[in-house]
Coordinates of C-alpha atoms and ligand atoms in Angstrom, one line a residue:
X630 CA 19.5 15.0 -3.7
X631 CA 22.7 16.3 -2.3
X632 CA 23.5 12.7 -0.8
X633 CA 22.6 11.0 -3.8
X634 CA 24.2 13.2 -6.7
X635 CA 24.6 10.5 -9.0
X636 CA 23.5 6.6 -10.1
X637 CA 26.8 5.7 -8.5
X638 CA 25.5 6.8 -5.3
X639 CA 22.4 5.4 -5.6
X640 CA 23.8 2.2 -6.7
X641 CA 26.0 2.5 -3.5
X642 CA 23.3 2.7 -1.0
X643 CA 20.6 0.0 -3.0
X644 CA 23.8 -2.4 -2.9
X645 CA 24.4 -2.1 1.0
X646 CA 20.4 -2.1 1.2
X647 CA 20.4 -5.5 -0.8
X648 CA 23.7 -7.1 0.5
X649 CA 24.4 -5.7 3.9
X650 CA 27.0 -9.0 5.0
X651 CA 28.3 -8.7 1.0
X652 CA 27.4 -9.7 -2.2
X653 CA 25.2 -12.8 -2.2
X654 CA 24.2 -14.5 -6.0
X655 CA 20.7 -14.2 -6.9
X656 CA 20.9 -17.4 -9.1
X657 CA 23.4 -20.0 -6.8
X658 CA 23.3 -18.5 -3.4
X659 CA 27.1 -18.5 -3.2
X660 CA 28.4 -15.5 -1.4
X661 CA 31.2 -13.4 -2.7
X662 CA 32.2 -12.1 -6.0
X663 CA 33.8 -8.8 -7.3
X664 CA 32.7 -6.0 -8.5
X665 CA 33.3 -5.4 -11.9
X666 CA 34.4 -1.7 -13.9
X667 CA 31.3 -1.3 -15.3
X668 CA 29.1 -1.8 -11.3
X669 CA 28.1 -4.8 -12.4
X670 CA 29.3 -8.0 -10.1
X671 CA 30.9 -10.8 -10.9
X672 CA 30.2 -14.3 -8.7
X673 CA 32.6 -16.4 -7.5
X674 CA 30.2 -19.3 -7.1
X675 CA 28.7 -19.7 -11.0
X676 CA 30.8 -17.3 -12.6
X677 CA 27.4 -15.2 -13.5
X678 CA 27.3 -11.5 -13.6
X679 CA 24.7 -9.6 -12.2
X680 CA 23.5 -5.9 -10.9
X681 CA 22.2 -4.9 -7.4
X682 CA 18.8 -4.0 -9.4
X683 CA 18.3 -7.3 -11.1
X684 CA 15.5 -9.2 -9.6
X685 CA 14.6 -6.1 -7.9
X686 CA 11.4 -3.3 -8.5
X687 CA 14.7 -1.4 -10.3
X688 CA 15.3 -4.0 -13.0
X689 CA 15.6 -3.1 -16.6
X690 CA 14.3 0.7 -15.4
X691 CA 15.3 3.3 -18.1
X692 CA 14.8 6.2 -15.4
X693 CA 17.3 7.3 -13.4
X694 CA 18.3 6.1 -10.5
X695 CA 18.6 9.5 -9.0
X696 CA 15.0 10.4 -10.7
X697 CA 14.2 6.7 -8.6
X698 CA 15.2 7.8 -5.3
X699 CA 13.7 11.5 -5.4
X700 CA 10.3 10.0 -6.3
X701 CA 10.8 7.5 -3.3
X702 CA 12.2 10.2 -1.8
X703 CA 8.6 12.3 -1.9
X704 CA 6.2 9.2 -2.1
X705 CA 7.5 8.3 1.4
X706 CA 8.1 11.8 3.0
X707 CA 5.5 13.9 2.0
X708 CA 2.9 13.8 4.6
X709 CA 0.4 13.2 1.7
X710 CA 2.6 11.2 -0.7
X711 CA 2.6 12.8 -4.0
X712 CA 0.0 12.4 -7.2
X713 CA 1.3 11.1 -10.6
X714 CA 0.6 14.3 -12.4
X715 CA 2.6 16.6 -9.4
X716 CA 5.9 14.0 -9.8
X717 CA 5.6 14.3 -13.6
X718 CA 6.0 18.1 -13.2
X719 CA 8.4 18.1 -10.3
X720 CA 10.8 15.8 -11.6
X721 CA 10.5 16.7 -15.6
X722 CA 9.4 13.3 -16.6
X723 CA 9.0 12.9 -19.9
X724 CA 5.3 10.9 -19.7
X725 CA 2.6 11.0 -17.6
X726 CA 2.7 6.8 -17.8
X727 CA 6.2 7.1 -16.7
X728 CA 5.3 8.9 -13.3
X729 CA 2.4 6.7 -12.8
X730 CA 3.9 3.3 -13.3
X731 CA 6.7 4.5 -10.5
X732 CA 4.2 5.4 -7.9
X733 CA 2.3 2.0 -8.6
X734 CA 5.9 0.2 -8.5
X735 CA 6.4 2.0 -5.6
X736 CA 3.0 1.1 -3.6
X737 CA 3.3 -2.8 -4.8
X738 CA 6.3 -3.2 -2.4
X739 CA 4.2 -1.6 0.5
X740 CA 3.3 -4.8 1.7
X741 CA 5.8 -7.1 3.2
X742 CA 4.4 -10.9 3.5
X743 CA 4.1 -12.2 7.1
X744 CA 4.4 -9.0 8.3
X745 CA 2.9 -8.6 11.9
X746 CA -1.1 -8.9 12.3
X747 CA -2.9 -6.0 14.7
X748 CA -2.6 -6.6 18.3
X749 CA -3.9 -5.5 21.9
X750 CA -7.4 -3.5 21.5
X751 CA -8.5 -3.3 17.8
X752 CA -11.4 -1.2 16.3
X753 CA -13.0 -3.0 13.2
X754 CA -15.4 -1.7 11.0
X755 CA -16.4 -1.5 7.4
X756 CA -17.0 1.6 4.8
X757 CA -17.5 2.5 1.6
X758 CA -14.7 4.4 -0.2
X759 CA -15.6 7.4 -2.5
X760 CA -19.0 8.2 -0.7
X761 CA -21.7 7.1 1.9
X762 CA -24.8 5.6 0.2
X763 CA -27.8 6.9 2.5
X764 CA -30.9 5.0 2.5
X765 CA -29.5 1.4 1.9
X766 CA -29.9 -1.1 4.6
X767 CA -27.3 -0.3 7.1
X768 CA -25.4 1.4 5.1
X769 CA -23.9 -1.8 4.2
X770 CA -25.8 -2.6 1.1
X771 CA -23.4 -2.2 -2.0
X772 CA -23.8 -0.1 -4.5
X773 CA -21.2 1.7 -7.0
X774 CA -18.7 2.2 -4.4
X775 CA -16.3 -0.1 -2.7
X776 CA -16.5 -1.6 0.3
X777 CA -13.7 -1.4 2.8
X778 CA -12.6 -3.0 5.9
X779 CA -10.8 -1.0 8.4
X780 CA -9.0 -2.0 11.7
X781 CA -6.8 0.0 14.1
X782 CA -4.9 -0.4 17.3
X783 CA -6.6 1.5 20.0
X784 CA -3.6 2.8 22.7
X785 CA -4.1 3.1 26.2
X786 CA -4.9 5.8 27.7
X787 CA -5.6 6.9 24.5
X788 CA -4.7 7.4 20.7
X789 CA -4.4 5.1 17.7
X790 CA -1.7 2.5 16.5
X791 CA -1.4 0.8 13.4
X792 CA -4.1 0.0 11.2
X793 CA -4.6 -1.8 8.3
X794 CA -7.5 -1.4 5.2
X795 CA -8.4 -4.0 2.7
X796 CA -11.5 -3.8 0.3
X797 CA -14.0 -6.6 0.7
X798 CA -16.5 -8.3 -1.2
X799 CA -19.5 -7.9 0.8
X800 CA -20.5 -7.6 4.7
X801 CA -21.0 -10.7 5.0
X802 CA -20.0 -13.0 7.6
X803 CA -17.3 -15.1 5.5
X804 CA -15.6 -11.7 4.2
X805 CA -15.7 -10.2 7.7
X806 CA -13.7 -13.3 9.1
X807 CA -11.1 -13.6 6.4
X808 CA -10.6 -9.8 7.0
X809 CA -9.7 -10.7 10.5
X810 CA -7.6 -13.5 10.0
X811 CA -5.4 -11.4 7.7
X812 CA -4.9 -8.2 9.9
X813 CA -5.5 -8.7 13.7
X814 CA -4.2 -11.5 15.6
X815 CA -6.0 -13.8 17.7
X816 CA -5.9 -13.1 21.1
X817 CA -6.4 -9.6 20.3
X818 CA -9.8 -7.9 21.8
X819 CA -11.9 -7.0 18.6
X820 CA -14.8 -4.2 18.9
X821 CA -17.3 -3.9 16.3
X822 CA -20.6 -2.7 16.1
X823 CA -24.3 -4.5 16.3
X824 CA -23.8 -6.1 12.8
X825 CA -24.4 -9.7 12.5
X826 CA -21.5 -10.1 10.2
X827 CA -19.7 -10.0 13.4
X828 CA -21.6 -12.0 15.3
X829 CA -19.4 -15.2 17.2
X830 CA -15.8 -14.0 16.2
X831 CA -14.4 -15.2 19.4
X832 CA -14.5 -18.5 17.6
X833 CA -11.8 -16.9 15.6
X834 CA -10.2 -16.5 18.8
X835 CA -10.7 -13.1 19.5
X836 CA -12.7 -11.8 22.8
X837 CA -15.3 -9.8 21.2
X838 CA -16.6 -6.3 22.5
X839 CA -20.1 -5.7 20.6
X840 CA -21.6 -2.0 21.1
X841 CA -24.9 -1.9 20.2
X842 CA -25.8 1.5 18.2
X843 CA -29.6 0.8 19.6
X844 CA -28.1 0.9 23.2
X845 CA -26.2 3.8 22.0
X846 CA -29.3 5.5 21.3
X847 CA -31.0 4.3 23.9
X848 CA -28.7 6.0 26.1
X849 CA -28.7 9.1 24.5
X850 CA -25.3 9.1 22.8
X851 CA -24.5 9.0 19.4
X852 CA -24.2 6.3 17.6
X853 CA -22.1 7.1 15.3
X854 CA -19.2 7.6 18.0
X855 CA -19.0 4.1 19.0
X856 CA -15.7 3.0 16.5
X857 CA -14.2 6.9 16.9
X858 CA -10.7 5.2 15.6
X859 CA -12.3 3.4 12.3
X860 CA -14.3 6.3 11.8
X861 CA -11.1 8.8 12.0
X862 CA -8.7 6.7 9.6
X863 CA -12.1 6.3 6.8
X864 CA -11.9 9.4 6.8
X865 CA -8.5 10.5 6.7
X866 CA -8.2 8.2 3.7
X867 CA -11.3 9.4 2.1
X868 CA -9.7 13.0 2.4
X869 CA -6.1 12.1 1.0
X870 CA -8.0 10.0 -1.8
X871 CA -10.1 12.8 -3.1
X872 CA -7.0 15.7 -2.1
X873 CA -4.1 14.6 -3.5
X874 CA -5.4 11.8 -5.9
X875 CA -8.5 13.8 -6.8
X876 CA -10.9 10.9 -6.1
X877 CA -9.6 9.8 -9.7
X878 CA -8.9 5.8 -7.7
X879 CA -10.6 3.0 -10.1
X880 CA -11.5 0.0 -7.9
X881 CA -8.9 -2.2 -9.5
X882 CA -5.8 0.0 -7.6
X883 CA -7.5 0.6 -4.8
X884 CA -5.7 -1.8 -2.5
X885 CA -2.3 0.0 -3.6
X886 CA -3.7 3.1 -2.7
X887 CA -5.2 1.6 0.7
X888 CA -1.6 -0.2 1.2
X889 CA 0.1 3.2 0.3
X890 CA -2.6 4.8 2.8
X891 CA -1.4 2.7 5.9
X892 CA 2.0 2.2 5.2
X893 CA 2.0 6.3 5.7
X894 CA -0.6 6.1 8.5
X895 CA 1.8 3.6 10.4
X896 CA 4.8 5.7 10.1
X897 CA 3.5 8.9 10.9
X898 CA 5.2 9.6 14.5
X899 CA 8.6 8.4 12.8
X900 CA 11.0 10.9 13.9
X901 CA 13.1 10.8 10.9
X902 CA 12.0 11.2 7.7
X903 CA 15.0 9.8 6.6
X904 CA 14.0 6.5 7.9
X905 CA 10.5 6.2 6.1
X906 CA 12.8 6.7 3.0
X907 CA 15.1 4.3 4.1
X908 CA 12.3 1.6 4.7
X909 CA 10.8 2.1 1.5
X910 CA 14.1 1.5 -0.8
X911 CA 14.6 -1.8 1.5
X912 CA 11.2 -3.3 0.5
X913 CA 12.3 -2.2 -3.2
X914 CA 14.7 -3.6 -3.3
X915 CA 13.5 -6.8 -1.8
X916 CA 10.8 -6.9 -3.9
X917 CA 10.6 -8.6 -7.0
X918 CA 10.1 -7.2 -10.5
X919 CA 6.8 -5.6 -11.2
X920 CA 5.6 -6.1 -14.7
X921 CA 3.4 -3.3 -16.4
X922 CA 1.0 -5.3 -17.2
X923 CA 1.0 -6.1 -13.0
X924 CA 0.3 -2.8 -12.6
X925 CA -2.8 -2.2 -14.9
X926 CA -4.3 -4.9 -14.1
X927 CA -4.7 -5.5 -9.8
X928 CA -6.2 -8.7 -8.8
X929 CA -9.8 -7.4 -7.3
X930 CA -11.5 -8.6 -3.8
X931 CA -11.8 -12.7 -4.1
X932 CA -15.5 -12.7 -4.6
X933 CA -16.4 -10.1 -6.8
X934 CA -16.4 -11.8 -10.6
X935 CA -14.9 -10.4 -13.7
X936 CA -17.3 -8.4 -15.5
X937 CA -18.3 -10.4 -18.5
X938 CA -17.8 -8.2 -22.0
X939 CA -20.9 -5.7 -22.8
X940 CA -21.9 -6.0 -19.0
X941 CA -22.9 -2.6 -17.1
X942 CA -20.0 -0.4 -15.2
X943 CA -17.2 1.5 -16.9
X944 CA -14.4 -0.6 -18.6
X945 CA -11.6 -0.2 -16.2
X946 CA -9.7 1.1 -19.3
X947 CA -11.2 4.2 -18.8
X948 CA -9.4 4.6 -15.5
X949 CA -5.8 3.8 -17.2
X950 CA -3.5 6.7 -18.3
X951 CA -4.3 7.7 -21.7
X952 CA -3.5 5.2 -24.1
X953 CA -3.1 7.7 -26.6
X954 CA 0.3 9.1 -25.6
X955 CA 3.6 7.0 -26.5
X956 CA 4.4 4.8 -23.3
X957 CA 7.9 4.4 -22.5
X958 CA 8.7 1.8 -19.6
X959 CA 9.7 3.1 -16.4
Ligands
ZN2127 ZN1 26.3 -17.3 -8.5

């Protein structure tokens, strides 16, 4: 707050952020232009007039650029992020809608595309998020809750890396794969448990290291310490879900919260705070518009259908900020 006592500021630092060679034009690429009295700049190129938050997360907001970057500000710093509900009261903003929309802005530029897949030794494994369902098969039959795939970088001569969590439709084989594909690179040694989803990844190009939980027993250990890396980050995130979120995550935003989850995870030997913060605003910033209507409604897991109307499960209204209070757009 005392570095960013103003929009002006802010506007400052989200311009170099954007533009770091100079202005470049959005609409013709041309690159040059003035800035105009009012911030706004000005292109030589097309003649077109434009701010550094058009085409950007910041575009058309109504909130305060300085309310912006203090909610960035504790979303990315705060060990354990920060809950609608506690930035409503901490920064005096006037709707509880208003708070949420900018966390759910804030978690949809979490995920750069092409960013780099897992490498080296990677623990894979699935789980359910918002509880363990004892007594079905494996644990891997689905029931209410949703079912999560979790990877992460096991360091040598020991600790964790990155990981990376993405829900999935089922256990199945063709889920299990696609999971793969999108967060661990080939060439990257994979180990997994007994489950047949599993079974001839190294087609995938990966060199596959099965542990058996039979064996496991067999031997007199405990089987539920063969993944000890999958097993720690489930539950960290099962923790921070149900602590600072309150467990109150409908399955239509849990990938945000997931992305939000590791993109925290990931950073959490960063030195600098500061940084975090810093990488945060660039993604904003490079990210596109989000539209409301984005927000509330979150593409689910590829092969789990639409509800048809009338059919059995809680509307996922029910999971939306109250309807009931005047929205006014973030
Ligand atoms: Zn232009």
């Amino acid at each position: 707050m005392a570095w960013f006592p103003t929009d002006a500021d802010c506007l400052d630092y989200l311009e170099w952020l954007r533009w770091p060679e100079g202005f470049v034009c959005a609409d013709c690429g041309h690159h040059g232009g003035w800035r105009l009295a009012d911030g706004r700049f000005w292109c030589a190129g097309c003649d077109g007039r434009t701010s550094v938050t058009a085409g950007t997360v910041f575009d058309r907001t109504r909130t305060p650029l300085t309310v912006w970057f203090t909610a960035c500000w504790l979303f990315a710093t705060q060990k354990d992020g920060v809950s609608a509900s506690s930035l409503q009261r901490a920064l005096e903003i006037g709707s509880y809608q208003t708070a949420w929309a900018m966390l759910h802005r804030l978690r949809s530029v979490l995920v750069r595309p092409g960013r780099e897949r897992l490498s080296g030794t990677v623990e894979v494994d699935e789980t359910f998020i918002g509880g363990e369902e004892p007594g079905l098969r494996g644990g891997r039959a689905k029931g209410k809750k949703s079912l999560v795939g979790v990877a992460v970088e096991l360091k040598e001569p020991k600790g964790y890396g990155r990981c990376r969590m993405a829900p999935l439709a089922d256990a199945s084989a063709t889920s299990l794969r696609a999971f793969l594909a999108d967060h661990v690179e080939p060439g990257a040694t994979v180990i997994t448990d007994g489950w047949q989803g599993y079974h001839g990844i190294g087609e995938l190009g990966y060199s596959h290291d099965r542990r058996s939980q039979r064996a496991a027993r067999a031997r007199g250990h405990d089987p539920g310490d063969l993944l000890p890396g999958v097993h720690r980050v489930a539950s960290l995130a099962k923790r921070w879900l149900l602590g600072t979120h309150q467990g109150s995550v409908d399955p239509a935003h849990l990938p945000s919260y997931l992305n939000e989850f590791v993109f925290r995870f990931n950073r959490r030997s960063s030195r600098s705070r500061g940084l975090v913060f810093h990488r945060a605003l660039e993604l904003a910033v490079a990210h596109e518009p989000v539209r409301y209507r984005d927000i509330i409604i979150e593409p689910k897991p590829k092969k789990n259908p639409p509800t048809a109307p009338g059919g059995r499960g809680h509307p996922r209204s029910l999971e939306r900020p109250p309807a009931n209070r005047p929205w006014r757009a973030a």
